[in-house]
Tab-separated table of C-alpha atoms and ligand atoms in Angstrom:
chain	number	residue	atom	x	y	z
A	1	MET	CA	130.073	91.143	104.479
A	2	ASP	CA	129.021	94.381	102.881
A	3	ALA	CA	127.841	97.052	105.267
A	4	LEU	CA	124.161	97.511	105.747
A	5	LEU	CA	122.486	100.820	104.673
A	6	PRO	CA	121.175	102.789	107.682
A	7	LEU	CA	117.460	102.911	107.763
A	8	GLU	CA	117.213	106.757	107.536
A	9	ASP	CA	119.454	106.790	104.404
A	10	ALA	CA	117.290	104.079	102.840
A	11	ILE	CA	114.141	106.000	103.339
A	12	ALA	CA	115.740	109.184	102.050
A	13	ALA	CA	116.951	107.167	99.008
A	14	VAL	CA	113.435	106.072	98.204
A	15	LEU	CA	111.881	109.576	98.623
A	16	ALA	CA	114.632	111.044	96.330
A	17	GLU	CA	113.583	108.825	93.460
A	18	VAL	CA	109.862	109.706	93.695
A	19	ARG	CA	108.641	111.699	90.738
A	20	PRO	CA	105.059	113.033	91.636
A	21	LEU	CA	102.251	111.713	89.514
A	22	GLY	CA	99.989	114.079	87.434
A	23	ALA	CA	96.676	115.470	88.487
A	24	GLU	CA	93.123	114.714	87.593
A	25	ARG	CA	89.656	116.009	88.560
A	26	VAL	CA	87.875	113.817	91.085
A	27	ALA	CA	84.242	114.043	92.381
A	28	LEU	CA	83.949	114.413	96.137
A	29	ALA	CA	82.252	110.970	96.312
A	30	ASP	CA	85.385	109.310	94.842
A	31	ALA	CA	87.934	111.395	96.677
A	32	LEU	CA	88.323	109.577	100.060
A	33	GLY	CA	92.026	108.976	100.692
A	34	ARG	CA	93.207	111.128	97.790
A	35	VAL	CA	95.565	114.107	97.947
A	36	LEU	CA	94.900	117.571	96.672
A	37	ALA	CA	97.094	118.577	93.771
A	38	GLU	CA	95.980	122.220	93.977
A	39	PRO	CA	94.477	124.357	96.700
A	40	ALA	CA	90.738	124.000	96.916
A	41	LEU	CA	88.915	127.353	97.132
A	42	SER	CA	85.545	128.056	98.657
A	43	ALA	CA	82.687	128.664	96.253
A	44	THR	CA	80.809	130.629	99.020
A	45	ASP	CA	80.989	132.526	102.215
A	46	LEU	CA	80.395	130.034	104.843
A	47	PRO	CA	77.839	130.604	106.306
A	48	PRO	CA	76.554	132.424	103.175
A	49	PHE	CA	74.388	134.859	105.268
A	50	PRO	CA	74.071	135.981	108.963
A	51	SER	CA	72.711	132.925	110.481
A	52	SER	CA	71.156	132.140	113.822
A	53	SER	CA	73.004	129.577	116.143
A	54	MET	CA	69.891	129.166	118.282
A	55	ASP	CA	66.296	128.417	118.188
A	56	GLY	CA	64.819	131.745	119.585
A	57	PHE	CA	64.002	135.284	118.635
A	58	ALA	CA	65.873	137.772	116.401
A	59	LEU	CA	65.622	141.387	117.657
A	60	ARG	CA	67.489	144.680	118.101
A	61	ALA	CA	69.634	144.619	121.180
A	62	ALA	CA	68.818	148.313	121.780
A	63	ASP	CA	65.093	147.226	122.436
A	64	THR	CA	66.053	144.970	125.317
A	65	PRO	CA	65.096	144.432	128.048
A	66	GLY	CA	61.441	144.656	127.349
A	67	VAL	CA	58.302	143.089	125.860
A	68	LEU	CA	58.590	142.831	121.998
A	69	ALA	CA	55.843	142.134	119.395
A	70	VAL	CA	56.438	138.945	117.405
A	71	VAL	CA	55.859	139.842	113.820
A	72	GLY	CA	57.004	136.780	111.899
A	73	HIS	CA	59.201	133.637	111.657
A	74	SER	CA	62.400	132.855	109.876
A	75	ALA	CA	63.012	129.064	109.265
A	76	ALA	CA	66.032	127.302	107.894
A	77	GLY	CA	65.854	127.837	104.067
A	78	VAL	CA	62.688	130.035	104.370
A	79	PRO	CA	63.909	133.508	105.227
A	80	TRP	CA	61.347	136.083	106.755
A	81	THR	CA	61.035	138.887	104.192
A	82	GLY	CA	59.453	141.633	106.263
A	83	GLU	CA	61.137	144.569	107.895
A	84	LEU	CA	61.744	144.621	111.525
A	85	GLY	CA	60.456	147.705	113.324
A	86	ALA	CA	61.456	149.204	116.675
A	87	GLY	CA	60.141	147.034	119.570
A	88	GLN	CA	59.579	144.024	117.298
A	89	ALA	CA	61.032	140.492	117.228
A	90	VAL	CA	60.921	137.610	114.719
A	91	GLY	CA	60.924	133.956	115.735
A	92	ILE	CA	63.910	132.234	114.379
A	93	ALA	CA	65.263	128.671	113.895
A	94	THR	CA	68.932	127.430	114.107
A	95	GLY	CA	70.511	128.058	110.719
A	96	ALA	CA	67.850	130.505	109.516
A	97	VAL	CA	68.618	134.026	108.085
A	98	VAL	CA	68.754	136.742	110.700
A	99	PRO	CA	66.596	139.564	109.269
A	100	ALA	CA	68.274	142.781	108.342
A	101	VAL	CA	68.358	145.282	111.303
A	102	ALA	CA	68.161	142.611	113.791
A	103	ASP	CA	71.487	142.411	115.605
A	104	ALA	CA	70.973	139.732	118.242
A	105	VAL	CA	69.164	136.358	118.777
A	106	ILE	CA	67.809	135.541	122.183
A	107	PRO	CA	67.431	131.666	122.722
A	108	ILE	CA	63.884	130.416	123.358
A	109	GLU	CA	64.922	129.153	126.748
A	110	ARG	CA	65.493	132.723	127.968
A	111	VAL	CA	62.245	134.383	126.935
A	112	VAL	CA	58.685	134.442	128.228
A	113	VAL	CA	56.242	133.968	125.392
A	114	LYS	CA	52.829	135.631	125.808
A	115	ASP	CA	50.227	135.531	122.916
A	116	ASN	CA	51.918	137.529	120.174
A	117	SER	CA	54.734	138.925	122.192
A	118	VAL	CA	57.855	137.896	124.098
A	119	GLU	CA	59.370	139.303	127.283
A	120	VAL	CA	63.153	139.387	126.928
A	121	GLU	CA	66.057	140.185	129.216
A	122	ALA	CA	68.968	142.476	128.216
A	123	CYS	CA	70.761	141.176	125.021
A	124	GLU	CA	74.204	141.972	123.651
A	125	ARG	CA	74.707	143.033	120.067
A	126	GLY	CA	75.787	140.110	117.891
A	127	ALA	CA	74.673	137.478	120.371
A	128	ASN	CA	74.019	134.065	118.801
A	129	ILE	CA	74.553	135.362	115.242
A	130	ARG	CA	76.969	133.465	112.995
A	131	LEU	CA	78.643	136.011	110.678
A	132	PRO	CA	78.782	135.434	106.930
A	133	GLY	CA	82.182	134.003	106.035
A	134	GLY	CA	82.982	133.240	109.639
A	135	ASP	CA	84.215	129.843	108.838
A	136	VAL	CA	85.612	130.499	105.463
A	137	GLU	CA	85.219	133.391	102.945
A	138	ARG	CA	84.220	132.891	99.335
A	139	GLY	CA	87.484	132.362	97.276
A	140	ALA	CA	89.550	131.634	100.323
A	141	VAL	CA	91.546	128.360	100.656
A	142	VAL	CA	89.503	125.539	102.218
A	143	LEU	CA	92.537	123.081	102.045
A	144	PRO	CA	95.955	123.560	100.677
A	145	ALA	CA	97.685	121.495	97.984
A	146	GLY	CA	99.083	118.275	99.588
A	147	SER	CA	96.099	117.763	101.927
A	148	GLU	CA	94.927	114.149	102.460
A	149	LEU	CA	91.180	113.880	102.150
A	150	GLY	CA	89.501	112.185	105.076
A	151	ALA	CA	85.928	112.524	106.133
A	152	ALA	CA	86.289	115.893	107.762
A	153	GLN	CA	88.167	117.279	104.785
A	154	LEU	CA	85.542	115.993	102.335
A	155	ALA	CA	82.892	117.576	104.533
A	156	ALA	CA	84.608	120.858	104.536
A	157	LEU	CA	84.823	120.872	100.721
A	158	ALA	CA	81.119	119.955	100.391
A	159	ALA	CA	80.186	122.729	102.767
A	160	ALA	CA	82.213	125.105	100.830
A	161	GLY	CA	80.278	124.255	97.683
A	162	VAL	CA	83.158	122.453	95.975
A	163	PRO	CA	81.717	119.488	93.894
A	164	ALA	CA	85.096	118.061	92.612
A	165	VAL	CA	88.789	118.712	93.330
A	166	ALA	CA	92.183	118.363	91.460
A	167	CYS	CA	93.839	115.324	93.014
A	168	ALA	CA	97.149	113.501	92.325
A	169	ARG	CA	96.528	110.514	90.199
A	170	ARG	CA	96.215	107.381	92.407
A	171	PRO	CA	99.342	105.276	92.204
A	172	ARG	CA	98.962	101.934	90.434
A	173	VAL	CA	100.774	99.091	92.263
A	174	ARG	CA	101.302	95.696	90.917
A	175	VAL	CA	102.197	93.004	93.323
A	176	LEU	CA	104.158	89.825	92.628
A	177	VAL	CA	104.296	87.229	95.243
A	178	THR	CA	107.147	84.626	94.789
A	179	GLY	CA	107.586	81.163	96.203
A	180	THR	CA	107.100	77.620	94.976
A	181	GLU	CA	105.841	76.697	98.463
A	182	LEU	CA	102.838	78.986	98.405
A	183	ARG	CA	99.112	77.738	98.268
A	184	ALA	CA	95.953	79.725	98.595
A	185	ALA	CA	93.818	79.337	101.725
A	186	GLY	CA	91.168	76.675	100.995
A	187	GLU	CA	93.642	74.495	99.105
A	188	GLU	CA	95.125	71.281	100.497
A	189	LEU	CA	98.732	71.779	101.619
A	190	ARG	CA	101.197	69.280	100.202
A	191	PRO	CA	104.486	68.556	102.076
A	192	GLY	CA	106.607	71.612	102.423
A	193	GLU	CA	103.896	74.039	101.419
A	194	ILE	CA	102.339	77.059	103.386
A	195	TYR	CA	99.508	79.372	102.855
A	196	GLU	CA	100.135	82.612	101.004
A	197	SER	CA	99.456	85.698	103.044
A	198	ASN	CA	101.663	88.462	101.742
A	199	GLY	CA	99.408	89.351	98.743
A	200	THR	CA	96.445	89.660	101.175
A	201	LEU	CA	98.528	91.843	103.443
A	202	ILE	CA	99.898	94.143	100.817
A	203	ARG	CA	96.520	94.674	99.168
A	204	ALA	CA	94.782	95.390	102.389
A	205	ALA	CA	97.532	97.616	103.715
A	206	LEU	CA	97.807	99.783	100.598
A	207	SER	CA	94.395	99.943	99.104
A	208	GLY	CA	93.584	103.202	100.948
A	209	GLU	CA	96.491	104.956	99.035
A	210	ALA	CA	96.771	103.064	95.764
A	211	ASP	CA	95.107	100.932	93.142
A	212	VAL	CA	96.605	97.553	93.927
A	213	GLU	CA	96.605	94.639	91.522
A	214	LEU	CA	97.799	91.181	92.662
A	215	LEU	CA	99.430	89.202	89.833
A	216	ALA	CA	99.207	85.427	90.192
A	217	PRO	CA	101.986	84.052	92.502
A	218	VAL	CA	104.938	82.620	90.778
A	219	ARG	CA	107.118	79.674	91.518
A	220	ASP	CA	110.874	80.037	92.087
A	221	ASP	CA	111.650	79.828	88.356
A	222	GLU	CA	113.509	82.333	86.296
A	223	ALA	CA	111.182	82.373	83.328
A	224	ALA	CA	108.135	82.806	85.408
A	225	HIS	CA	109.719	85.572	87.500
A	226	THR	CA	110.817	87.448	84.369
A	227	GLU	CA	107.412	87.336	82.735
A	228	ALA	CA	105.546	88.409	85.837
A	229	LEU	CA	108.110	91.045	86.923
A	230	ALA	CA	108.020	92.610	83.421
A	231	ARG	CA	104.192	93.110	83.940
A	232	ALA	CA	104.721	94.453	87.456
A	233	LEU	CA	107.176	96.986	86.183
A	234	GLU	CA	104.471	98.541	83.940
A	235	ALA	CA	102.872	100.104	86.996
A	236	ASP	CA	103.954	103.129	89.009
A	237	VAL	CA	105.100	100.837	91.738
A	238	ALA	CA	106.205	97.227	91.403
A	239	LEU	CA	106.185	95.310	94.663
A	240	THR	CA	107.627	91.758	95.147
A	241	SER	CA	107.521	89.525	98.109
A	242	GLY	CA	110.041	86.886	98.722
A	243	GLY	CA	113.128	85.756	96.755
A	244	VAL	CA	115.322	88.670	97.540
A	245	SER	CA	117.775	87.177	99.988
A	246	VAL	CA	120.911	85.192	99.246
A	247	GLY	CA	119.639	81.621	98.707
A	248	PRO	CA	119.965	79.802	95.400
A	249	HIS	CA	116.187	80.228	94.840
A	250	ASP	CA	116.227	84.028	95.414
A	251	LEU	CA	115.885	85.367	91.801
A	252	VAL	CA	114.280	88.760	92.201
A	253	ARG	CA	117.478	90.839	92.176
A	254	ALA	CA	118.947	89.094	89.111
A	255	VAL	CA	115.604	89.122	87.241
A	256	ALA	CA	115.081	92.798	87.968
A	257	ALA	CA	118.596	93.703	86.758
A	258	GLY	CA	117.865	91.681	83.571
A	259	LEU	CA	114.726	93.693	82.994
A	260	GLY	CA	116.709	97.048	83.249
A	261	VAL	CA	116.042	97.978	86.846
A	262	THR	CA	118.820	100.077	88.448
A	263	GLU	CA	119.361	98.836	91.973
A	264	ARG	CA	119.385	101.769	94.357
A	265	PHE	CA	119.953	99.649	97.543
A	266	TRP	CA	119.766	96.218	98.822
A	267	ARG	CA	119.925	95.260	102.490
A	268	VAL	CA	119.061	97.825	105.091
A	269	ALA	CA	120.102	97.888	108.774
A	270	VAL	CA	116.611	97.073	109.939
A	271	LYS	CA	114.974	94.227	111.774
A	272	PRO	CA	112.826	92.659	110.527
A	273	GLY	CA	113.219	92.990	106.833
A	274	LYS	CA	116.949	93.377	106.278
A	275	PRO	CA	117.270	92.039	102.697
A	276	VAL	CA	114.924	94.590	101.198
A	277	LEU	CA	115.596	95.795	97.714
A	278	PHE	CA	114.896	99.036	96.078
A	279	GLY	CA	115.290	99.874	92.473
A	280	THR	CA	114.000	102.092	89.698
A	281	ARG	CA	113.307	101.718	86.006
A	282	GLY	CA	112.346	105.057	84.485
A	283	HIS	CA	109.692	106.593	86.883
A	284	THR	CA	108.702	103.094	88.132
A	285	LEU	CA	109.810	102.193	91.716
A	286	LEU	CA	110.528	98.593	92.549
A	287	PHE	CA	110.335	97.396	96.094
A	288	GLY	CA	111.643	93.832	96.680
A	289	LEU	CA	110.296	92.937	100.125
A	290	PRO	CA	111.550	89.713	101.862
A	291	GLY	CA	109.127	86.891	102.131
A	292	ASN	CA	108.564	86.702	105.796
A	293	PRO	CA	105.045	88.238	106.464
A	294	VAL	CA	106.193	90.459	109.354
A	295	SER	CA	109.055	91.774	107.173
A	296	VAL	CA	106.394	92.635	104.641
A	297	LEU	CA	104.253	94.398	107.395
A	298	VAL	CA	107.219	96.485	108.460
A	299	GLY	CA	108.675	97.219	104.969
A	300	LEU	CA	105.360	98.462	103.908
A	301	GLU	CA	105.235	101.152	106.563
A	302	LEU	CA	108.925	102.112	106.318
A	303	PHE	CA	109.327	102.289	102.520
A	304	VAL	CA	106.297	101.745	100.468
A	305	ARG	CA	103.491	103.802	102.143
A	306	PRO	CA	105.871	106.908	102.315
A	307	ALA	CA	106.598	106.496	98.612
A	308	LEU	CA	102.887	106.194	97.817
A	309	ARG	CA	102.188	109.418	99.722
A	310	ALA	CA	105.119	111.192	98.056
A	311	LEU	CA	104.009	110.120	94.587
A	312	GLN	CA	100.740	112.017	95.452
A	313	GLY	CA	102.535	115.056	96.603
A	314	THR	CA	101.697	114.730	100.283
A	315	ALA	CA	103.372	117.298	102.486
A	316	ASP	CA	104.552	114.750	105.087
A	317	PRO	CA	105.129	111.371	103.470
A	318	GLY	CA	106.512	109.787	106.572
A	319	PRO	CA	107.035	107.150	107.903
A	320	ARG	CA	104.906	108.945	110.520
A	321	PHE	CA	106.222	108.432	113.990
A	322	GLU	CA	104.411	109.289	117.183
A	323	PRO	CA	105.793	109.504	120.723
A	324	ALA	CA	105.039	106.832	123.327
A	325	ARG	CA	106.507	105.262	126.352
A	326	LEU	CA	107.697	101.665	126.694
A	327	ALA	CA	105.650	99.479	129.007
A	328	ARG	CA	108.613	97.086	129.667
A	329	PRO	CA	112.270	97.039	129.084
A	330	ALA	CA	113.467	96.397	125.392
A	331	ARG	CA	116.870	95.218	124.189
A	332	LEU	CA	118.600	97.244	121.588
A	333	ASP	CA	120.558	95.860	118.588
A	334	PRO	CA	123.917	97.554	117.918
A	335	ALA	CA	123.694	96.830	114.169
A	336	ARG	CA	120.096	97.376	113.250
A	337	THR	CA	117.072	99.508	113.920
A	338	VAL	CA	114.483	97.177	115.395
A	339	PHE	CA	110.717	97.381	114.945
A	340	LEU	CA	108.667	95.441	117.633
A	341	ARG	CA	105.004	94.566	117.167
A	342	ALA	CA	103.168	96.087	120.112
A	343	ARG	CA	99.917	97.134	121.684
A	344	LEU	CA	99.553	100.933	122.178
A	345	GLU	CA	97.207	102.034	124.856
A	346	ASP	CA	97.052	105.578	126.327
A	347	GLY	CA	100.447	106.445	124.947
A	348	VAL	CA	102.188	103.370	126.571
A	349	VAL	CA	103.442	100.802	124.122
A	350	ASP	CA	103.817	97.166	125.144
A	351	PRO	CA	105.763	94.674	122.789
A	352	LEU	CA	103.989	91.529	122.159
A	353	SER	CA	105.482	88.076	122.800
A	354	GLY	CA	106.489	86.190	119.581
A	355	GLN	CA	108.640	88.660	117.748
A	356	GLU	CA	109.971	86.374	115.071
A	357	SER	CA	109.516	87.580	111.498
A	358	HIS	CA	107.322	84.575	110.278
A	359	MET	CA	104.897	85.066	113.170
A	360	ILE	CA	102.096	86.985	111.446
A	361	VAL	CA	99.371	85.573	113.752
A	362	ARG	CA	101.151	86.959	116.721
A	363	ALA	CA	101.520	90.278	114.815
A	364	ALA	CA	97.833	90.403	114.232
A	365	ALA	CA	97.312	91.518	117.838
A	366	ALA	CA	99.486	94.563	117.309
A	367	ASN	CA	98.173	98.018	116.648
A	368	ALA	CA	101.725	99.697	116.521
A	369	LEU	CA	105.330	99.175	115.649
A	370	VAL	CA	107.834	100.319	118.201
A	371	HIS	CA	110.977	101.920	116.863
A	372	LEU	CA	114.129	100.880	118.814
A	373	PRO	CA	117.182	102.878	117.547
A	374	ARG	CA	120.500	101.094	117.034
A	375	GLY	CA	122.513	100.860	120.315
A	376	GLU	CA	123.919	98.969	123.168
A	377	GLY	CA	122.098	97.487	126.187
A	378	GLU	CA	118.325	98.118	126.662
A	379	LEU	CA	115.767	100.798	127.011
A	380	ALA	CA	114.091	100.810	130.489
A	381	ALA	CA	110.383	100.656	131.058
A	382	GLY	CA	108.953	104.131	130.843
A	383	GLU	CA	111.600	105.402	128.344
A	384	PRO	CA	110.284	107.507	125.483
A	385	VAL	CA	110.187	105.774	122.077
A	386	ARG	CA	108.772	106.385	118.763
A	387	ILE	CA	105.964	104.295	117.218
A	388	ILE	CA	104.154	103.842	113.928
A	389	ARG	CA	100.436	103.135	114.135
A	390	LEU	CA	99.090	100.064	112.254
A	391	ARG	CA	95.794	100.234	110.712
B	1	AMP	P1	112.030	84.228	101.060
B	1	AMP	O1	112.228	85.651	101.364
B	1	AMP	O2	111.460	83.949	99.774
B	1	AMP	O3	113.175	83.411	101.433
B	1	AMP	O4	110.913	83.837	102.138
B	1	AMP	C1	111.114	83.812	103.537
B	1	AMP	C2	110.043	83.116	104.272
B	1	AMP	O5	108.823	83.673	104.160
B	1	AMP	C3	109.950	81.661	103.934
B	1	AMP	O6	109.608	80.973	105.134
B	1	AMP	C4	108.707	81.707	102.922
B	1	AMP	O7	108.082	80.482	102.908
B	1	AMP	C5	107.882	82.754	103.558
B	1	AMP	N1	107.010	83.428	102.547
B	1	AMP	C6	107.456	83.856	101.320
B	1	AMP	N2	106.498	84.408	100.673
B	1	AMP	C7	105.346	84.212	101.442
B	1	AMP	C8	104.007	84.604	101.290
B	1	AMP	N3	103.583	85.228	100.162
B	1	AMP	N4	103.119	84.360	102.286
B	1	AMP	C9	103.555	83.753	103.404
B	1	AMP	N5	104.932	83.388	103.627
B	1	AMP	C10	105.724	83.718	102.701
B	2	MG	MG1	111.040	82.330	98.563
């Protein structure tokens, strides 16, 4: 039996083949989940002007404590245009422009208002004033290249006056599900048939990072495989499920070779998902995932998601491990890195019952994969482990 490739080497081999995709301009409204191809620079000082952080009165600290005449009001978006004299104050709202000369804002809760004057206690210079550019200065970097754009990042860009950004092109993924036994949910199962679930899994798992197109599932037939895989290989990433093991109906490797794919590895020292195939044709990456649904779930996190991130130039493509502690003992495998489906709560990770690689319904209760390194014996409860979060 030929030796299995260590998992770390397999991940490195995938990332070594990634050629980053080009960039395109994307409006903020369409940029969720995208990756910046260039640093994004602020179009403004933020805040753009000295701004009050409180509802209260703008004044000169040197005039306090004392009774000050209220000579106007500065509202958000409606600055007061007068000139503040000695012994005077201006009512001010949160986010409104602090008038020139004023150097402090006293909150409304701390004054006594009488007719057209306020009695104020002693104030420090600069109190409750947000300085222009205090968050970011005009022309400064809001987010560096390689940033992944989530809600907070998009809000930062919007606040900095950036309407659109240069993003890596979204990877195009074509998915080919193989297996004569597969039927769609809603259809009647005939003897020996099962419901197809990998296509659903792959599309849902990857749609945040890629444009995923599912091709029609194919039977275990060479001509059908060849035609469909040829189409899949037109994408940036071709993904297959099933048919990649050693059985007589496992056709993906041979068909891929016939279509000019260079095999980079086949069979990795990982459980589940050992018979995974990785190859390239030109810049296209081919991942041949085994058919068992849990093998697909794990293979997507270990190989495919990091590749999709790397294609977009993410600084840290992953797989992204986080530390946790085991809730109960776990047996190690001397030959393979093991990933258990588990519940993560408060940093403690508890492997689920039902760890066989066909048990996708059991796996649906998991929110994390626990990484168990190759080794002898078992890890005790409380031992530190690494986990990958499932979304
Ligand atoms: P294979 O890798 O083709 O030998 O498939 C391994 C196991 O996964 C078999 O029990 C298949 O029936 C099952 N399987 C393959 N493809 C799918 C799929 N798309 N959805 C659900 N189960 C599958
Ligand atoms: Mg099959």
